Structure formats: structure tokens, C-alpha cells
Coordinates of C-alpha atoms and ligand atoms in Angstrom, one line a residue:
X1265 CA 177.0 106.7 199.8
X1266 CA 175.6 109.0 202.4
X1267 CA 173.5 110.9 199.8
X1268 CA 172.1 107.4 198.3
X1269 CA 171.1 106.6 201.8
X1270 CA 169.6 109.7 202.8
X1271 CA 167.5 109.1 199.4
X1272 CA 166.5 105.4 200.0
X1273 CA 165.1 106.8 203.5
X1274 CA 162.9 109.0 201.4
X1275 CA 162.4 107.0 198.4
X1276 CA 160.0 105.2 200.7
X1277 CA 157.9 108.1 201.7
X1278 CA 155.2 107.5 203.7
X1279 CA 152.6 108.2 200.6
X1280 CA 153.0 104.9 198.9
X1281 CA 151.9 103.3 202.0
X1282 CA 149.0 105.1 202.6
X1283 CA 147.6 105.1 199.0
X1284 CA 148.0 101.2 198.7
X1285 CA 146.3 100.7 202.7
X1286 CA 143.2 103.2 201.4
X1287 CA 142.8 101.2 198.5
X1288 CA 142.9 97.8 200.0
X1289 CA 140.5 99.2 202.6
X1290 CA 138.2 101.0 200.8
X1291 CA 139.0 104.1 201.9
X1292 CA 137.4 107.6 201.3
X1293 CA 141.0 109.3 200.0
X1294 CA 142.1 112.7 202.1
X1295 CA 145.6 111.6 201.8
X1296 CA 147.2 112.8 198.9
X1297 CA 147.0 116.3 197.4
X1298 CA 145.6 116.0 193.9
X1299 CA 142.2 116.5 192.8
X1300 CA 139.8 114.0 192.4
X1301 CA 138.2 116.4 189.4
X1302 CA 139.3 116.9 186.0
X1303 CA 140.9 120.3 184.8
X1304 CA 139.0 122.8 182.6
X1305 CA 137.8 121.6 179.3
X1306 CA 139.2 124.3 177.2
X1307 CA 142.7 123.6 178.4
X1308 CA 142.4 120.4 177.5
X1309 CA 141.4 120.9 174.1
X1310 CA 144.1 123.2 173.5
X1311 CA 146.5 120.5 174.3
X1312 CA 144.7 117.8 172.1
X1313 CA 144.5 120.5 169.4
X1314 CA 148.3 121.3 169.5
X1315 CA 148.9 117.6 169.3
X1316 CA 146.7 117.6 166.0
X1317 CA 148.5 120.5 164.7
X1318 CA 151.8 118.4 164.4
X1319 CA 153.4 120.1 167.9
X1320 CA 154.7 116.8 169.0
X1321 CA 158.8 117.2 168.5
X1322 CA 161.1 118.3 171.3
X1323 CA 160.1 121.9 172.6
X1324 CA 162.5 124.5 172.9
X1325 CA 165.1 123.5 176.1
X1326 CA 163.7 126.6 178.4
X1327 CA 160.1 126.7 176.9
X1328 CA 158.1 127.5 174.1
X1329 CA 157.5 130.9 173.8
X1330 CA 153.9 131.0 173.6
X1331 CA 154.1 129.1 177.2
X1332 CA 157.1 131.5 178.2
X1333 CA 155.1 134.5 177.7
X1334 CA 152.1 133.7 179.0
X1335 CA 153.7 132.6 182.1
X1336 CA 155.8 136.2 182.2
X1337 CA 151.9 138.3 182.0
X1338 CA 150.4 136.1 184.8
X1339 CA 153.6 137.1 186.8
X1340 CA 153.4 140.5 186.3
X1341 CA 149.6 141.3 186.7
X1342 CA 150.1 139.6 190.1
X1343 CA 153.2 141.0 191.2
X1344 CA 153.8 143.6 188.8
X1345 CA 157.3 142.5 188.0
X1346 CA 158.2 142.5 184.3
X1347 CA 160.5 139.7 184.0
X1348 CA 162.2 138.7 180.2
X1349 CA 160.0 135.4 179.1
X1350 CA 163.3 134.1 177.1
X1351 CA 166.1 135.2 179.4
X1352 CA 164.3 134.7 183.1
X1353 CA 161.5 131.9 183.0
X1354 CA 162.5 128.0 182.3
X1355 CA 159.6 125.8 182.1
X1356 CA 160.2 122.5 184.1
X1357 CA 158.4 119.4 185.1
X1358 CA 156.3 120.3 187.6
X1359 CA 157.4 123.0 190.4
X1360 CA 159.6 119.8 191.7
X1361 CA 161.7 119.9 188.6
X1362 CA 161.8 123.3 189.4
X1363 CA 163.0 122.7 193.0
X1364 CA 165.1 120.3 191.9
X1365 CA 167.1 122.0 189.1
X1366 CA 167.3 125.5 191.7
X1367 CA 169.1 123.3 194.1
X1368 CA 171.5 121.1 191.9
X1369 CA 172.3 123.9 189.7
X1370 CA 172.6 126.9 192.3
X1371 CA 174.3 124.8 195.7
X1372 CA 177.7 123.9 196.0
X1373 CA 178.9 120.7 197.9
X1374 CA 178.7 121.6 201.8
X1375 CA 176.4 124.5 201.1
X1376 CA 174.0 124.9 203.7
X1377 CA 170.2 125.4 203.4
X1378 CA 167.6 126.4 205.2
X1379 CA 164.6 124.4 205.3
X1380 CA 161.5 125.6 207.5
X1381 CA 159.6 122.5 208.6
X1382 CA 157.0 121.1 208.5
X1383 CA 158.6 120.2 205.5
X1384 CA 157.6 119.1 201.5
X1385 CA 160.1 116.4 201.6
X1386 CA 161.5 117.3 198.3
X1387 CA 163.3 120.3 199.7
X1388 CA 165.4 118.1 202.0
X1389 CA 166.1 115.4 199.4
X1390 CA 167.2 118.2 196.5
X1391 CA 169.2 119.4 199.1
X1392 CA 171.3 116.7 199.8
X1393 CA 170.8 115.4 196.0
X1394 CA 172.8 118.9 195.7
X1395 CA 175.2 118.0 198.1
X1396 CA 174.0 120.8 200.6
X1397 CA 173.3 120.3 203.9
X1398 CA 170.2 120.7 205.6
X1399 CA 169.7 123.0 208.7
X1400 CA 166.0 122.8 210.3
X1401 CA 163.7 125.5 211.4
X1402 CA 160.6 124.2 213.0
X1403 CA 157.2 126.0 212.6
X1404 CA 156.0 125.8 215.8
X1405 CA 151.9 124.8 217.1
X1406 CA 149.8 126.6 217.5
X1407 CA 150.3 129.5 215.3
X1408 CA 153.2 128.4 213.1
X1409 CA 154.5 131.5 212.6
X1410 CA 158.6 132.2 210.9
X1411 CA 160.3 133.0 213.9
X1412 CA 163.2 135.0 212.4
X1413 CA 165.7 134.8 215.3
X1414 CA 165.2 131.0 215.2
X1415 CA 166.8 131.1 211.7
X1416 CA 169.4 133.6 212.6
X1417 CA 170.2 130.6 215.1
X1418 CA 170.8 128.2 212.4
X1419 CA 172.7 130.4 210.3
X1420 CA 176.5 130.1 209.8
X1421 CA 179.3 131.1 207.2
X1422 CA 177.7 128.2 205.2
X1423 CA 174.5 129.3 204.3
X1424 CA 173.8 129.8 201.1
X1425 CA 170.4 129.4 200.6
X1426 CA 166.7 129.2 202.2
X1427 CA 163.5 127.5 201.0
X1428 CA 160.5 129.0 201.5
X1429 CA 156.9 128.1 200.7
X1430 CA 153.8 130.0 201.4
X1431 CA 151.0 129.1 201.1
X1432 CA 152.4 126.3 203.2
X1433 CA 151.9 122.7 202.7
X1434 CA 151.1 121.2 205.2
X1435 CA 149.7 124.0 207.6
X1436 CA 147.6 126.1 205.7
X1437 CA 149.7 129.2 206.6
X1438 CA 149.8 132.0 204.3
X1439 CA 152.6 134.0 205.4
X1440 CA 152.1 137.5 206.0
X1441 CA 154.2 140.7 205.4
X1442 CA 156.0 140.5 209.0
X1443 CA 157.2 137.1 208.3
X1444 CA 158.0 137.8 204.5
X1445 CA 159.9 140.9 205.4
X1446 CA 161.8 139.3 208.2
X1447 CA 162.7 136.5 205.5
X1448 CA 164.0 139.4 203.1
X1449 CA 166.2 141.4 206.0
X1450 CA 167.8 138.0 206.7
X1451 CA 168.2 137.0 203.0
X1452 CA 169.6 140.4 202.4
X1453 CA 171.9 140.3 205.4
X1454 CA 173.3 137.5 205.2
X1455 CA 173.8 137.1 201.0
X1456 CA 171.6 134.6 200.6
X1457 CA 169.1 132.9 197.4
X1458 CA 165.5 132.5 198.4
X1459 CA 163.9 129.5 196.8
X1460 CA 160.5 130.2 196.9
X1461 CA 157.8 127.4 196.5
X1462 CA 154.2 129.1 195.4
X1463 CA 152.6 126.5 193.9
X1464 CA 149.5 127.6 196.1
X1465 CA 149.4 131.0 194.8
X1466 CA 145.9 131.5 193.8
X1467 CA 144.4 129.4 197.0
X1468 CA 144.4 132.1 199.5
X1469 CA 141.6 132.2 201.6
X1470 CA 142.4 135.1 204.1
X1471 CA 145.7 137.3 204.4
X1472 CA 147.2 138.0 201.0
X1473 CA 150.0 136.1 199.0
X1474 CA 153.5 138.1 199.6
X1475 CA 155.5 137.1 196.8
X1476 CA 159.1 137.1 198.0
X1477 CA 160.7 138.6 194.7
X1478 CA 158.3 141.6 195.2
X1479 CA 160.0 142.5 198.3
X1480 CA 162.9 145.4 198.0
X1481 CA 166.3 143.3 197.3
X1482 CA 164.6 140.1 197.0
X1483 CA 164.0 139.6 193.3
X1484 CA 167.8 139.5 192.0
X1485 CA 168.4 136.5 195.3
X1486 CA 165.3 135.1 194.6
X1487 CA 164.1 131.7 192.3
X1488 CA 159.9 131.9 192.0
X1489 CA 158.8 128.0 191.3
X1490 CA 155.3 127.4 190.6
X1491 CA 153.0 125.2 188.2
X1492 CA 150.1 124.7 186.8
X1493 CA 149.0 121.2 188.3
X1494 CA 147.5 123.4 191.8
X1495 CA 145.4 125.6 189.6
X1496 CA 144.2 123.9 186.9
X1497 CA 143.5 121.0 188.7
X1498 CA 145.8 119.1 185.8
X1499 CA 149.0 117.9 188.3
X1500 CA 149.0 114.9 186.2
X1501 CA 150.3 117.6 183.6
X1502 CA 153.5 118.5 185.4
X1503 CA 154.2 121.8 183.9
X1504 CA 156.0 124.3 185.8
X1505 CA 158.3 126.9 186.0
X1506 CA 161.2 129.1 187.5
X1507 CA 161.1 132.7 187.7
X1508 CA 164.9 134.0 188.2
X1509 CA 166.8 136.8 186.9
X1510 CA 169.6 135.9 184.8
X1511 CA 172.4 134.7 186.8
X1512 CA 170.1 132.4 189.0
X1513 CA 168.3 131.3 185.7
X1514 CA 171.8 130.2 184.1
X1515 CA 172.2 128.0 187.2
X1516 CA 169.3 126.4 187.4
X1517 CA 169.3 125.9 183.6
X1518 CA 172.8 123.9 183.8
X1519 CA 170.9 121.3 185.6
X1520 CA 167.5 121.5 183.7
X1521 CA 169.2 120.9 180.1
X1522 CA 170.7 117.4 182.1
X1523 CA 167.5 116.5 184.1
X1524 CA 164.9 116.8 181.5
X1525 CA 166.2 118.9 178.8
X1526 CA 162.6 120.0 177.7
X1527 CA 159.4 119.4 178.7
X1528 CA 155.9 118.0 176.7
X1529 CA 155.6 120.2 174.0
X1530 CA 151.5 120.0 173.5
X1531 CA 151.1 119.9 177.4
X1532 CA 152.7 123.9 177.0
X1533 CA 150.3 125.0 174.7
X1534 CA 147.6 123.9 177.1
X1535 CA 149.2 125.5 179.8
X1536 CA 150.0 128.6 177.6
X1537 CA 146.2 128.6 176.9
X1538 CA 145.3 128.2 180.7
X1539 CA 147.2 131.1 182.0
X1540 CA 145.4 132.9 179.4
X1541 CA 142.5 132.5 181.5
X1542 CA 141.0 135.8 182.4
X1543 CA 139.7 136.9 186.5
X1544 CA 136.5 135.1 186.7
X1545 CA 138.6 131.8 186.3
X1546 CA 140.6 132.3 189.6
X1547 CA 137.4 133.5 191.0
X1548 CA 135.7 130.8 190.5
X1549 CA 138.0 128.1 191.7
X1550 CA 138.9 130.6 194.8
X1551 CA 134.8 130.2 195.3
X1552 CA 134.8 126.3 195.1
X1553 CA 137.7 126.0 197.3
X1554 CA 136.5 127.9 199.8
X1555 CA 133.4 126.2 200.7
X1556 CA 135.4 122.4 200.6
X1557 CA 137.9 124.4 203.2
X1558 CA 135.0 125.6 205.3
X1559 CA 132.7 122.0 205.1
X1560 CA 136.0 120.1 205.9
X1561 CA 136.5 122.9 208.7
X1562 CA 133.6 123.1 210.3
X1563 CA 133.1 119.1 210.1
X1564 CA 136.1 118.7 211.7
X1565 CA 135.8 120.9 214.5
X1566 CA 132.2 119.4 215.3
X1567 CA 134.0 116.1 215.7
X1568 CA 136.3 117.2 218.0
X1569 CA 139.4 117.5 216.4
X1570 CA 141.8 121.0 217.3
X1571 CA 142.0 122.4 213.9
X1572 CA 143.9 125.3 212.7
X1573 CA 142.2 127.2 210.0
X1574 CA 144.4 127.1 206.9
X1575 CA 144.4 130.3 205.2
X1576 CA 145.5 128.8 202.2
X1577 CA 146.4 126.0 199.8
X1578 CA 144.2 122.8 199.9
X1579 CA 145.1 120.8 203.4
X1580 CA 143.6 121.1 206.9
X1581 CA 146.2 120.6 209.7
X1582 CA 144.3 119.4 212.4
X1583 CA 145.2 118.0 216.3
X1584 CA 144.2 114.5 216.3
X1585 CA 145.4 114.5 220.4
X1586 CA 141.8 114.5 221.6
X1587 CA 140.9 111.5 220.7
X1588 CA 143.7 109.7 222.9
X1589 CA 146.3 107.5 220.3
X1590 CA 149.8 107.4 220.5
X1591 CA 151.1 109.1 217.8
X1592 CA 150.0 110.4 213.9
X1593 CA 151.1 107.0 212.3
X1594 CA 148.6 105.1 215.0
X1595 CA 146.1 107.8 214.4
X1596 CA 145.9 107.3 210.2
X1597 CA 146.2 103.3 210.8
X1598 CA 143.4 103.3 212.7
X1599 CA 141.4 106.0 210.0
X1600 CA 142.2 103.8 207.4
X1601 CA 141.6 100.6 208.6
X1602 CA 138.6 101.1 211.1
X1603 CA 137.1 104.1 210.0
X1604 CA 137.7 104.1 206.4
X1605 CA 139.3 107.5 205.6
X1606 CA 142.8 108.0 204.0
X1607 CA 144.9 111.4 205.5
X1608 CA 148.5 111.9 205.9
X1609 CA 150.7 111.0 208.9
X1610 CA 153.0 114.3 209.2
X1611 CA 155.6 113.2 211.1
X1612 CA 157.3 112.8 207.2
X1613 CA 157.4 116.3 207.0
X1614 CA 160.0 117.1 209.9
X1615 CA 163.6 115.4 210.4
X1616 CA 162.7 114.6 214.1
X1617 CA 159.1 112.5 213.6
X1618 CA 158.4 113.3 216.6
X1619 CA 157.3 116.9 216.2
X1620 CA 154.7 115.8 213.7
X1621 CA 153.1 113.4 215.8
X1622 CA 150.4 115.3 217.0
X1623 CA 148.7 115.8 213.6
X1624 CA 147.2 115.1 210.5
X1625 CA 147.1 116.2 207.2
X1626 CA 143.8 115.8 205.3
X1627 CA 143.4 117.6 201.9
X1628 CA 140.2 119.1 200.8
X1629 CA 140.7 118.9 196.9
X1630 CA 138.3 116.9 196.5
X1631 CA 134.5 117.5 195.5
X1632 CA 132.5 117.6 198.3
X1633 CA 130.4 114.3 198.0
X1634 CA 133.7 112.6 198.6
X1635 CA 134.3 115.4 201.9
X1636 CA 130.9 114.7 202.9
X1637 CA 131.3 110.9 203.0
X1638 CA 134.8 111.3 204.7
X1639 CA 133.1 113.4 207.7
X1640 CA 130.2 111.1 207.7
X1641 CA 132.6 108.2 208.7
X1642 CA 134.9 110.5 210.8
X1643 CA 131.6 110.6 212.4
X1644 CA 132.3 107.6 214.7
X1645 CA 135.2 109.1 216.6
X1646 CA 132.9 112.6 218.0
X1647 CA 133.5 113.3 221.3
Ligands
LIG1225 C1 154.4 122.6 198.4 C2 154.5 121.9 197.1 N1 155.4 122.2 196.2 C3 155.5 121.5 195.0 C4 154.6 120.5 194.7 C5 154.8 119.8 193.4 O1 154.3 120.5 192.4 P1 154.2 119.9 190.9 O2 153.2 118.8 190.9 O3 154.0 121.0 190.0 O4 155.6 119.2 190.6 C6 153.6 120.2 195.6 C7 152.7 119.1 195.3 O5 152.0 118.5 196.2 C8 153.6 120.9 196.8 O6 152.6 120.6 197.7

């Protein structure tokens, strides 16, 4: 009972609230964090293509191979790890199958996990889907930096696991090598598996993505979940994957042969042919993304909100305290309904709502028309 109550209070996340006020009002959308552009036209043919060619039947439980492999050359040109694509990659739906499966296939019943918040709320909800427990480590203003003897302080002979994502949703932190490292020495110390969230990979605007497998120790404790929905613009897609050597991959498998068993069959030959992609095609997107980051920067700050440059992944983290409301929910009712702009109230990303109440998440995947009108109206409030 506890666990379907814990999942009713997030079964209601704040999201479905938000969407359905921006559209009753007519809102410009920063809320949620998908693009408001299609994906790349040649990964969408090869998906219609495979569905001509007759690729239409179950795929193969862990992935077809052609997806399986490409997703084993991407990982090692960026982190130079040669993983097996049959015996150490699964492909799921979307990184939050990926999640999901980790957690109910790799926690035991009063397992305790280690959740850095600001949160994504999934990470709490496998957890106690899993029948772990939670333990909280807060990311704290203005910097947001891992404090590493904040989780030693949370640690006990129950931990078994920590969930980490960088580039971070929602604060635009890209985590750097200090922080990583202290992650690893703790992991390492303490016998514990590293779920690690890296759906933003390929968004990093300054600093460089660490990924935690790289780091000595880390890559036989360590599940890499990522997707392709972030980078291809395609989340609609929903294909993802876990990166785990063997013994973690025969966990997390246990649950994904239950939860989905496989996943679109034509959808992996698009993403097979997406990964495929060659330098200029990260370029390019690491080019568009910067200037929405820097015009939904820069617009910001001339308003008058206290905004704290993300370094990555597509959301600004701004301080909305200058302008004098109560709290984040009042802040986004009043965007919304008076001002006509859609963002995300974070206090849904931390277990005491409290903590969040100071900001606001607004997303920049979006084309910048859409940012432009968005500031234009956020234009009202400028100090
Ligand atoms: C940090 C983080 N992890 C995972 C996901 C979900 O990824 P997918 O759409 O591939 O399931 C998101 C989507 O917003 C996210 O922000």
C-alpha cells in the first residue's frame, strides 16, 4: 500500500497541470522538455523504410543487432570503452525504461538509494517501485555543486546504490572531474552500483561530460542509461539503452523481458541509422543549442531574473525571488495565466517542496521564434 501511495502522489506530477493551464491560456510553452522541432529527415526515412522492408515483427528481447552495435561504436568513440553489443547493451523504452528496469532488476526490498536532488522524479518513483528506499542529497544554490561528505552523511549499511545524472536536469550542471571522482571514491568505498542518467550527453556547453564508467573502478558498478529522444530531437521515439557489464546487464534484463520485453522494431533501425551519424551532426545541433541557451540567457538576465548559466542539457534554472511572489507554484500561475508563458514549478523535483520554491525551470528546446515570443512577454515583469 505504501508504494501505491507514494506512486499516486506522483502519478499526478505537476506536468499535467501545467500543460493543460498553457493550453487553456494560450501559452507560449517553456514547460516541458521536448522539442517543438522535428528530428532529422534521414532518420526518419530509415524508420519508414524499415517498416516497408517487412521489419514490423517483435525485435530481438535486448535489441536488434544493427541498433546494438551502433549503440556500442557511439559508446566507445566517446568514452573509448569497448563494451560487447550482445552481452552489455539492452535497448529499452526510452532512458526511463532504462531507469526503471536498473532499479527493479538490480535493488532489493529495503535497499537504499541515493538520489541527488533536484530530482527527475522517476528516480524516486523506480526506487520505491523497487522497493528501495530513498535517501536525499540536496544540490545546494548557488553553485549546486556534489558535496561528497553530504552523501557520506546519508550513507548506511543499506546503501546499495546511487543515481547520478549529469548533465543535470534541472540545473544545467555539467559535473566536473572533482565531483565525478568524488562520486567514484565513494561508490568504490562503499560497494556501491552507480546508475548513471546521460541522456544529455552531447548538450554540453562548457566543462566536459565525465562519463562515470570511464572512471577507474567505476565501469564493472556502473549502469550507463541514455537515448536517443535528447539528440535526435525524436523523444516521441522512446528508444534507449543500458550500458552494463554482464552481471548488472542480467539484472536489469530480468526486469526488461517483464516490462516491455522488446521494443519497436523499425523505430531501431532509425535509431541504428541516427547514431551512424558522423561529427558534423553533433556539431551542428551543439551550434543550435547554444545560441537558444545564450538568447534565453541573456533575455532572462535583462529582465531581472538571477539565472545560473546551465552548462548543459536544454533548461535554464533561474531565481524567480526578484520579482517578489511567494513561492514557484505562485510564480508559474501567475506566467501562465497573466503573462502567457508556460515553465516548470521545481519544487516537484525535491522531497521537501520547499527547497525548490525559489525557482523555475524553463526549457530552451525550442526554436527560437517561440523563445523570442516567450521573452517578449516575460517582458512585462523587467525590473
Ligand atoms: C534527466 C532525464 N532522464 C531521462 C529522461 C527520459 O528520457 P526518455 O525520453 O529517453 O525516456 C528525461 C526526459 O526528460 C530526463 O530529463
Amino acid at each position: 500500500m505504501a508504494t501505491v501511495r507514494r506512486l499516486q502522489q506522483f502519478g499526478e506530477t505537476v506536468f499535467t497541470g501545467i500543460t493543460e493551464l498553457a493550453r487553456i491560456h494560450g501559452a507560449v510553452d517553456l514547460g516541458q522538455g521536448y522539442p517543438n522541432f522535428d528530428g532529422p529527415e534521414f532518420v526518419k526515412d530509415a524508420a519508414m523504410d524499415a517498416i516497408r522492408a517487412g521489419r514490423n515483427q517483435y525485435a530481438r528481447m535486448y535489441g536488434e543487432r544493427v541498433l546494438n552495435e551502433e549503440i556500442a561504436r557511439r559508446f566507445e568513440k566517446d568514452t573509448g570503452i569497448a563494451v560487447d553489443p550482445d552481452a552489455e547493451i539492452t535497448v529499452t523504452s526510452g532512458c526511463t525504461e532504462a531507469l526503471a528496469s536498473a532499479c527493479l532488476g538490480l535493488i532489493e526490498a529495503g535497499d537504499e538509494v541515493i538520489v541527488l536532488e533536484p530530482f527527475y522524479d522517476a528516480y524516486v518513483v523506480d526506487t520505491v517501485l523497487a522497493s528501495g528506499v530513498p535517501r536525499y542529497v540536496t544540490l545546494l544554490p548557488p553553485e549546486f555543486r556534489v558535496d561528497p561528505d553530504a552523501i557520506r552523511r546519508v550513507i548506511t549499511d543499506r546503501t546499495r546504490a546511487i543515481i547520478v545524472n549529469t548533465p543535470h536536469n534541472p540545473t544545467g550542471r555539467v559535473f566536473d572531474r572533482e565531483e565525478m571522482q568524488a562520486i567514484a571514491d565513494i561508490c568504490i568505498e562503499h560497494d556501491l552500483i552507480a546508475i548513471s542518467d546521460e541522456v544529455y550527453e552531447h548538450m554540453v556547453y562548457q566543462g566536459e561530460h565525465i562519463s562515470l564508467a570511464t572512471l577507474p573502478g567505476m565501469w564493472e558498478r556502473t549502469v550507463t542509461c541514455s537515448s536517443l529522444g535528447k539528440t535526435f530531437s525524436l523523444t516521441g521515439w522512446k528508444i534507449g539503452w543500458a550500458i552494463a557489464p554482464p552481471p548488472l546487464t542480467a539484472g536489469l534484463r530480468a526486469a526488461h523481458q517483464f516490462v516491455t520485453y522488446a521494443i519497436s522494431t523499425p523505430l531501431q533501425y532509425g535509431a541504428a541509422t541516427a547514431l551512424a551519424a558522423g561529427d558534423d551532426y553533433y556539431h551542428d545541433l551543439l551550434v543550435a543549442y547554444r545560441e537558444r541557451r545564450d538568447v534565453l540567457v541573456t533575455g532572462l538576465v535583462s529582465i531581472g531574473f538571477e539565472v545560473l548559466e546551465p552548462q548543459g542539457a536544454y533548461f535554464v534554472y533561474a531565481d524567480h525571488t526578484p520579482f517578489g511572489f511567494v513561492d514557484d507554484v505562485a510564480f508559474v500561475e501567475h506566467l501562465i495565466r497573466e503573462i502567457g508563458v508556460a515553465a516548470i514549478p521545481p519544487s516537484a523535483f525535491y522531497h521537501h517542496a520547499g527547497d525548490g520554491a525559489d525557482f523555475v525551470r524553463f526549457s530552451f528546446c525550442k526554436g527560437l521564434p517561440t523563445l523570442e515570443a516567450a521573452l517578449d512577454r516575460l517582458g512585462v515583469l523587467r525590473l
